[in-house]
């Protein structure tokens, strides 16, 4: 069995300014740095044995916090990156319905059929996260590890871990920044969710979703 703590990155510029980040390499915000302090304390006494991360700065900084009391070499993996948002990247969420009405409608109502203009489809994100998480699990049998990724990537993957193909998408909700899910892979590499999108380590006032205008809408 493998236990994988799957962590969303801390709050970054796109979360604050409410634009579609995708693969824009934004930095962690001031609140994000405070979130990382809480996250580091959460992982202080968890006996992890490896840390994997998307190479984007907001994710790698989060992995460093997870790793603060453990001292591993963080393994970066491009397959853990956020969706390639194509022409959506850098566009404010409030402007997307006007600039991309058809694609935005799919994002809102049939996200499993969404493809970013000149970017990546959510199905492609699902497929690569499914494959990369299974590959990482296979390389770490009988260990407990941490993996740091992104909002859409985690949202897609949780469907896989709940046993659904992407055409049978069910919305697991958006993970708050630094929220943690725990996935257990059996010896046969079948995933099972123990808990998902838990952010109870954040102290009062540090939630991003609680104060963001887009939390009642859709964004990453």
PDB file of C-alpha atoms in Angstrom:
ATOM      1  CA  UNK A   1       0.000   0.000   0.000  1.00  0.00           C
ATOM      2  CA  UNK A   2       1.039   3.596  -0.655  1.00  0.00           C
ATOM      3  CA  UNK A   3      -0.320   6.626   1.175  1.00  0.00           C
ATOM      4  CA  UNK A   4      -0.222   9.867  -0.830  1.00  0.00           C
ATOM      5  CA  UNK A   5      -0.987  13.273   0.645  1.00  0.00           C
ATOM      6  CA  UNK A   6      -2.116  15.357  -2.331  1.00  0.00           C
ATOM      7  CA  UNK A   7      -1.749  19.086  -1.655  1.00  0.00           C
ATOM      8  CA  UNK A   8      -2.932  22.119  -3.581  1.00  0.00           C
ATOM      9  CA  UNK A   9      -0.468  25.006  -3.846  1.00  0.00           C
ATOM     10  CA  UNK A  10      -0.693  28.067  -1.600  1.00  0.00           C
ATOM     11  CA  UNK A  11      -2.460  31.253  -2.643  1.00  0.00           C
ATOM     12  CA  UNK A  12      -0.676  32.960  -5.535  1.00  0.00           C
ATOM     13  CA  UNK A  13      -1.037  36.095  -7.647  1.00  0.00           C
ATOM     14  CA  UNK A  14      -3.753  34.671  -9.881  1.00  0.00           C
ATOM     15  CA  UNK A  15      -5.864  33.729  -6.871  1.00  0.00           C
ATOM     16  CA  UNK A  16      -5.591  37.256  -5.499  1.00  0.00           C
ATOM     17  CA  UNK A  17      -6.147  39.123  -8.774  1.00  0.00           C
ATOM     18  CA  UNK A  18      -8.661  36.506  -9.917  1.00  0.00           C
ATOM     19  CA  UNK A  19      -7.315  35.647 -13.317  1.00  0.00           C
ATOM     20  CA  UNK A  20      -6.906  32.220 -14.898  1.00  0.00           C
ATOM     21  CA  UNK A  21      -3.406  31.159 -13.897  1.00  0.00           C
ATOM     22  CA  UNK A  22      -2.945  27.891 -15.748  1.00  0.00           C
ATOM     23  CA  UNK A  23       0.783  27.581 -16.358  1.00  0.00           C
ATOM     24  CA  UNK A  24       1.676  31.215 -15.731  1.00  0.00           C
ATOM     25  CA  UNK A  25       4.509  30.924 -13.228  1.00  0.00           C
ATOM     26  CA  UNK A  26       3.087  33.099 -10.480  1.00  0.00           C
ATOM     27  CA  UNK A  27       4.597  33.594  -7.026  1.00  0.00           C
ATOM     28  CA  UNK A  28       2.969  32.800  -3.684  1.00  0.00           C
ATOM     29  CA  UNK A  29       1.127  35.788  -2.173  1.00  0.00           C
ATOM     30  CA  UNK A  30       1.577  37.284   1.290  1.00  0.00           C
ATOM     31  CA  UNK A  31      -1.421  35.317   2.567  1.00  0.00           C
ATOM     32  CA  UNK A  32      -0.048  32.291   0.770  1.00  0.00           C
ATOM     33  CA  UNK A  33       3.147  32.494   2.790  1.00  0.00           C
ATOM     34  CA  UNK A  34       1.070  32.473   5.985  1.00  0.00           C
ATOM     35  CA  UNK A  35      -0.837  29.464   4.674  1.00  0.00           C
ATOM     36  CA  UNK A  36       2.492  27.732   4.159  1.00  0.00           C
ATOM     37  CA  UNK A  37       3.425  28.258   7.790  1.00  0.00           C
ATOM     38  CA  UNK A  38       0.248  26.403   8.798  1.00  0.00           C
ATOM     39  CA  UNK A  39       0.892  23.686   6.243  1.00  0.00           C
ATOM     40  CA  UNK A  40       4.461  23.120   7.430  1.00  0.00           C
ATOM     41  CA  UNK A  41       3.211  22.606  10.974  1.00  0.00           C
ATOM     42  CA  UNK A  42       0.566  20.167   9.753  1.00  0.00           C
ATOM     43  CA  UNK A  43       3.230  18.027   8.083  1.00  0.00           C
ATOM     44  CA  UNK A  44       5.814  18.352  10.853  1.00  0.00           C
ATOM     45  CA  UNK A  45       4.910  15.047  12.477  1.00  0.00           C
ATOM     46  CA  UNK A  46       3.595  13.163   9.440  1.00  0.00           C
ATOM     47  CA  UNK A  47       6.188  10.500   8.567  1.00  0.00           C
ATOM     48  CA  UNK A  48       6.464  11.211   4.848  1.00  0.00           C
ATOM     49  CA  UNK A  49       9.289   9.577   2.901  1.00  0.00           C
ATOM     50  CA  UNK A  50       9.321  11.562  -0.356  1.00  0.00           C
ATOM     51  CA  UNK A  51       7.954  14.831  -1.780  1.00  0.00           C
ATOM     52  CA  UNK A  52       6.886  15.370  -5.395  1.00  0.00           C
ATOM     53  CA  UNK A  53       5.841  18.670  -6.940  1.00  0.00           C
ATOM     54  CA  UNK A  54       4.764  20.440 -10.064  1.00  0.00           C
ATOM     55  CA  UNK A  55       7.713  22.616 -11.136  1.00  0.00           C
ATOM     56  CA  UNK A  56       5.645  25.831 -11.139  1.00  0.00           C
ATOM     57  CA  UNK A  57       6.873  28.194  -8.416  1.00  0.00           C
ATOM     58  CA  UNK A  58       3.647  28.342  -6.434  1.00  0.00           C
ATOM     59  CA  UNK A  59       3.632  24.552  -6.191  1.00  0.00           C
ATOM     60  CA  UNK A  60       7.348  24.158  -5.489  1.00  0.00           C
ATOM     61  CA  UNK A  61       7.163  26.739  -2.679  1.00  0.00           C
ATOM     62  CA  UNK A  62       4.315  24.709  -1.214  1.00  0.00           C
ATOM     63  CA  UNK A  63       6.362  21.516  -1.488  1.00  0.00           C
ATOM     64  CA  UNK A  64       9.175  23.241   0.381  1.00  0.00           C
ATOM     65  CA  UNK A  65       6.778  23.951   3.247  1.00  0.00           C
ATOM     66  CA  UNK A  66       5.585  20.337   3.311  1.00  0.00           C
ATOM     67  CA  UNK A  67       9.243  19.274   3.335  1.00  0.00           C
ATOM     68  CA  UNK A  68      10.442  21.809   5.922  1.00  0.00           C
ATOM     69  CA  UNK A  69      10.926  19.318   8.761  1.00  0.00           C
ATOM     70  CA  UNK A  70      11.897  16.363   6.549  1.00  0.00           C
ATOM     71  CA  UNK A  71      14.759  17.503   4.338  1.00  0.00           C
ATOM     72  CA  UNK A  72      14.199  15.451   1.187  1.00  0.00           C
ATOM     73  CA  UNK A  73      15.242  16.443  -2.299  1.00  0.00           C
ATOM     74  CA  UNK A  74      11.955  17.541  -3.866  1.00  0.00           C
ATOM     75  CA  UNK A  75      11.220  15.635  -7.068  1.00  0.00           C
ATOM     76  CA  UNK A  76       9.653  17.844  -9.743  1.00  0.00           C
ATOM     77  CA  UNK A  77       7.316  16.278 -12.281  1.00  0.00           C
ATOM     78  CA  UNK A  78       5.910  18.164 -15.273  1.00  0.00           C
ATOM     79  CA  UNK A  79       2.894  15.835 -15.362  1.00  0.00           C
ATOM     80  CA  UNK A  80       1.694  17.382 -12.084  1.00  0.00           C
ATOM     81  CA  UNK A  81       1.391  20.857 -13.630  1.00  0.00           C
ATOM     82  CA  UNK A  82      -1.840  22.795 -13.957  1.00  0.00           C
ATOM     83  CA  UNK A  83      -4.000  22.710 -17.064  1.00  0.00           C
ATOM     84  CA  UNK A  84      -2.496  24.555 -20.013  1.00  0.00           C
ATOM     85  CA  UNK A  85      -5.083  27.334 -20.291  1.00  0.00           C
ATOM     86  CA  UNK A  86      -4.066  28.515 -23.734  1.00  0.00           C
ATOM     87  CA  UNK A  87      -5.804  31.800 -24.547  1.00  0.00           C
ATOM     88  CA  UNK A  88      -7.531  31.828 -21.151  1.00  0.00           C
ATOM     89  CA  UNK A  89      -4.295  32.327 -19.242  1.00  0.00           C
ATOM     90  CA  UNK A  90      -3.968  35.769 -17.709  1.00  0.00           C
ATOM     91  CA  UNK A  91      -7.617  36.650 -18.439  1.00  0.00           C
ATOM     92  CA  UNK A  92      -9.721  37.769 -15.466  1.00  0.00           C
ATOM     93  CA  UNK A  93     -12.531  35.422 -14.537  1.00  0.00           C
ATOM     94  CA  UNK A  94     -15.012  38.274 -14.853  1.00  0.00           C
ATOM     95  CA  UNK A  95     -14.012  38.743 -18.516  1.00  0.00           C
ATOM     96  CA  UNK A  96     -14.130  35.107 -19.623  1.00  0.00           C
ATOM     97  CA  UNK A  97     -17.913  34.897 -20.302  1.00  0.00           C
ATOM     98  CA  UNK A  98     -17.711  37.782 -22.782  1.00  0.00           C
ATOM     99  CA  UNK A  99     -14.428  36.835 -24.444  1.00  0.00           C
ATOM    100  CA  UNK A 100     -15.048  33.087 -24.648  1.00  0.00           C
ATOM    101  CA  UNK A 101     -18.814  32.501 -24.296  1.00  0.00           C
ATOM    102  CA  UNK A 102     -18.940  28.985 -25.749  1.00  0.00           C
ATOM    103  CA  UNK A 103     -15.932  27.680 -23.863  1.00  0.00           C
ATOM    104  CA  UNK A 104     -17.033  29.361 -20.645  1.00  0.00           C
ATOM    105  CA  UNK A 105     -20.458  27.732 -20.934  1.00  0.00           C
ATOM    106  CA  UNK A 106     -18.780  24.336 -21.167  1.00  0.00           C
ATOM    107  CA  UNK A 107     -16.526  25.143 -18.212  1.00  0.00           C
ATOM    108  CA  UNK A 108     -19.604  25.991 -16.157  1.00  0.00           C
ATOM    109  CA  UNK A 109     -21.973  23.241 -17.274  1.00  0.00           C
ATOM    110  CA  UNK A 110     -19.944  20.411 -18.875  1.00  0.00           C
ATOM    111  CA  UNK A 111     -16.382  20.813 -17.668  1.00  0.00           C
ATOM    112  CA  UNK A 112     -15.530  17.289 -18.821  1.00  0.00           C
ATOM    113  CA  UNK A 113     -16.004  18.548 -22.405  1.00  0.00           C
ATOM    114  CA  UNK A 114     -14.012  21.759 -21.962  1.00  0.00           C
ATOM    115  CA  UNK A 115     -10.890  22.489 -23.981  1.00  0.00           C
ATOM    116  CA  UNK A 116      -8.960  25.717 -23.534  1.00  0.00           C
ATOM    117  CA  UNK A 117      -8.505  27.576 -26.843  1.00  0.00           C
ATOM    118  CA  UNK A 118      -5.004  26.660 -28.050  1.00  0.00           C
ATOM    119  CA  UNK A 119      -4.562  24.845 -24.758  1.00  0.00           C
ATOM    120  CA  UNK A 120      -5.374  21.595 -23.034  1.00  0.00           C
ATOM    121  CA  UNK A 121      -8.650  19.785 -22.478  1.00  0.00           C
ATOM    122  CA  UNK A 122      -9.788  18.749 -19.011  1.00  0.00           C
ATOM    123  CA  UNK A 123      -9.839  15.171 -20.345  1.00  0.00           C
ATOM    124  CA  UNK A 124      -6.121  15.464 -21.087  1.00  0.00           C
ATOM    125  CA  UNK A 125      -5.565  16.710 -17.525  1.00  0.00           C
ATOM    126  CA  UNK A 126      -7.521  13.746 -16.151  1.00  0.00           C
ATOM    127  CA  UNK A 127      -5.530  11.266 -18.248  1.00  0.00           C
ATOM    128  CA  UNK A 128      -2.100  12.625 -17.322  1.00  0.00           C
ATOM    129  CA  UNK A 129      -2.924  12.964 -13.604  1.00  0.00           C
ATOM    130  CA  UNK A 130      -4.326   9.431 -13.533  1.00  0.00           C
ATOM    131  CA  UNK A 131      -1.168   8.096 -15.175  1.00  0.00           C
ATOM    132  CA  UNK A 132       1.312  10.196 -13.195  1.00  0.00           C
ATOM    133  CA  UNK A 133      -0.215   9.466  -9.784  1.00  0.00           C
ATOM    134  CA  UNK A 134      -0.269   5.738 -10.536  1.00  0.00           C
ATOM    135  CA  UNK A 135       3.355   5.914 -11.716  1.00  0.00           C
ATOM    136  CA  UNK A 136       4.403   7.782  -8.574  1.00  0.00           C
ATOM    137  CA  UNK A 137       2.513   5.289  -6.392  1.00  0.00           C
ATOM    138  CA  UNK A 138       4.215   2.349  -8.125  1.00  0.00           C
ATOM    139  CA  UNK A 139       7.617   3.889  -7.425  1.00  0.00           C
ATOM    140  CA  UNK A 140       6.861   4.292  -3.709  1.00  0.00           C
ATOM    141  CA  UNK A 141       5.269   1.053  -2.556  1.00  0.00           C
ATOM    142  CA  UNK A 142       4.907   0.732   1.223  1.00  0.00           C
ATOM    143  CA  UNK A 143       5.724   4.412   1.717  1.00  0.00           C
ATOM    144  CA  UNK A 144       3.908   7.574   2.751  1.00  0.00           C
ATOM    145  CA  UNK A 145       4.613  10.497   0.431  1.00  0.00           C
ATOM    146  CA  UNK A 146       3.388  13.986  -0.455  1.00  0.00           C
ATOM    147  CA  UNK A 147       2.488  15.311  -3.911  1.00  0.00           C
ATOM    148  CA  UNK A 148       1.858  19.013  -4.623  1.00  0.00           C
ATOM    149  CA  UNK A 149      -0.259  20.030  -7.600  1.00  0.00           C
ATOM    150  CA  UNK A 150      -2.949  22.501  -8.733  1.00  0.00           C
ATOM    151  CA  UNK A 151      -6.676  23.163  -8.606  1.00  0.00           C
ATOM    152  CA  UNK A 152      -7.887  21.759 -11.922  1.00  0.00           C
ATOM    153  CA  UNK A 153      -5.369  18.928 -11.862  1.00  0.00           C
ATOM    154  CA  UNK A 154      -6.547  17.844  -8.405  1.00  0.00           C
ATOM    155  CA  UNK A 155     -10.220  18.320  -9.314  1.00  0.00           C
ATOM    156  CA  UNK A 156      -9.794  16.014 -12.328  1.00  0.00           C
ATOM    157  CA  UNK A 157      -7.736  13.443 -10.429  1.00  0.00           C
ATOM    158  CA  UNK A 158     -10.217  13.080  -7.550  1.00  0.00           C
ATOM    159  CA  UNK A 159     -12.733  11.749 -10.047  1.00  0.00           C
ATOM    160  CA  UNK A 160     -10.247   9.048 -10.975  1.00  0.00           C
ATOM    161  CA  UNK A 161      -9.566   8.219  -7.335  1.00  0.00           C
ATOM    162  CA  UNK A 162     -13.311   7.861  -6.762  1.00  0.00           C
ATOM    163  CA  UNK A 163     -13.453   5.302  -9.563  1.00  0.00           C
ATOM    164  CA  UNK A 164     -14.996   7.411 -12.336  1.00  0.00           C
ATOM    165  CA  UNK A 165     -13.975   7.816 -15.925  1.00  0.00           C
ATOM    166  CA  UNK A 166     -13.926  11.450 -17.072  1.00  0.00           C
ATOM    167  CA  UNK A 167     -17.184  11.115 -19.021  1.00  0.00           C
ATOM    168  CA  UNK A 168     -18.868  10.331 -15.686  1.00  0.00           C
ATOM    169  CA  UNK A 169     -17.478  13.459 -14.043  1.00  0.00           C
ATOM    170  CA  UNK A 170     -18.815  14.393 -10.625  1.00  0.00           C
ATOM    171  CA  UNK A 171     -17.768  17.727  -9.114  1.00  0.00           C
ATOM    172  CA  UNK A 172     -15.652  17.245  -5.958  1.00  0.00           C
ATOM    173  CA  UNK A 173     -15.525  21.007  -5.392  1.00  0.00           C
ATOM    174  CA  UNK A 174     -12.461  23.228  -5.539  1.00  0.00           C
ATOM    175  CA  UNK A 175      -9.710  22.625  -3.023  1.00  0.00           C
ATOM    176  CA  UNK A 176      -8.814  25.681  -0.974  1.00  0.00           C
ATOM    177  CA  UNK A 177      -5.212  26.779  -1.258  1.00  0.00           C
ATOM    178  CA  UNK A 178      -2.985  24.326   0.679  1.00  0.00           C
ATOM    179  CA  UNK A 179      -5.929  21.929   1.158  1.00  0.00           C
ATOM    180  CA  UNK A 180      -4.894  18.294   1.600  1.00  0.00           C
ATOM    181  CA  UNK A 181      -6.397  15.051   0.325  1.00  0.00           C
ATOM    182  CA  UNK A 182      -5.220  11.601   1.369  1.00  0.00           C
ATOM    183  CA  UNK A 183      -5.208   8.823  -1.209  1.00  0.00           C
ATOM    184  CA  UNK A 184      -4.313   5.212  -0.480  1.00  0.00           C
ATOM    185  CA  UNK A 185      -3.188   2.967  -3.313  1.00  0.00           C
ATOM    186  CA  UNK A 186      -3.578  -0.776  -2.792  1.00  0.00           C
ATOM    187  CA  UNK A 187      -0.863  -3.256  -3.701  1.00  0.00           C
ATOM    188  CA  UNK A 188      -2.741  -3.612  -7.007  1.00  0.00           C
ATOM    189  CA  UNK A 189      -2.441   0.185  -7.480  1.00  0.00           C
ATOM    190  CA  UNK A 190      -6.142   0.890  -7.041  1.00  0.00           C
ATOM    191  CA  UNK A 191      -6.681   4.331  -5.442  1.00  0.00           C
ATOM    192  CA  UNK A 192      -9.047   5.046  -2.550  1.00  0.00           C
ATOM    193  CA  UNK A 193      -9.791   8.472  -1.079  1.00  0.00           C
ATOM    194  CA  UNK A 194      -9.484   8.603   2.715  1.00  0.00           C
ATOM    195  CA  UNK A 195     -10.330  12.314   2.900  1.00  0.00           C
ATOM    196  CA  UNK A 196     -10.314  15.154   0.392  1.00  0.00           C
ATOM    197  CA  UNK A 197      -9.821  18.918   0.243  1.00  0.00           C
ATOM    198  CA  UNK A 198      -9.192  19.313   3.975  1.00  0.00           C
ATOM    199  CA  UNK A 199      -7.945  22.751   5.029  1.00  0.00           C
ATOM    200  CA  UNK A 200      -8.477  22.581   8.785  1.00  0.00           C
ATOM    201  CA  UNK A 201      -4.817  23.482   9.343  1.00  0.00           C
ATOM    202  CA  UNK A 202      -5.530  27.059   8.185  1.00  0.00           C
ATOM    203  CA  UNK A 203      -6.107  29.490  11.012  1.00  0.00           C
ATOM    204  CA  UNK A 204      -8.930  32.034  10.975  1.00  0.00           C
ATOM    205  CA  UNK A 205      -8.735  34.484   8.091  1.00  0.00           C
ATOM    206  CA  UNK A 206      -6.347  32.437   5.962  1.00  0.00           C
ATOM    207  CA  UNK A 207      -8.841  30.690   3.680  1.00  0.00           C
ATOM    208  CA  UNK A 208      -8.705  31.898   0.086  1.00  0.00           C
ATOM    209  CA  UNK A 209     -12.052  30.468  -1.011  1.00  0.00           C
ATOM    210  CA  UNK A 210     -13.912  32.042   1.903  1.00  0.00           C
ATOM    211  CA  UNK A 211     -13.177  35.571   0.716  1.00  0.00           C
ATOM    212  CA  UNK A 212     -12.815  35.213  -3.038  1.00  0.00           C
ATOM    213  CA  UNK A 213     -15.542  36.490  -5.325  1.00  0.00           C
ATOM    214  CA  UNK A 214     -15.004  33.552  -7.642  1.00  0.00           C
ATOM    215  CA  UNK A 215     -15.635  30.873  -5.016  1.00  0.00           C
ATOM    216  CA  UNK A 216     -19.355  30.983  -5.802  1.00  0.00           C
ATOM    217  CA  UNK A 217     -18.481  30.707  -9.476  1.00  0.00           C
ATOM    218  CA  UNK A 218     -15.726  28.621 -11.068  1.00  0.00           C
ATOM    219  CA  UNK A 219     -12.031  29.252 -11.142  1.00  0.00           C
ATOM    220  CA  UNK A 220      -8.746  27.744 -10.118  1.00  0.00           C
TER     221      UNK A 220
END
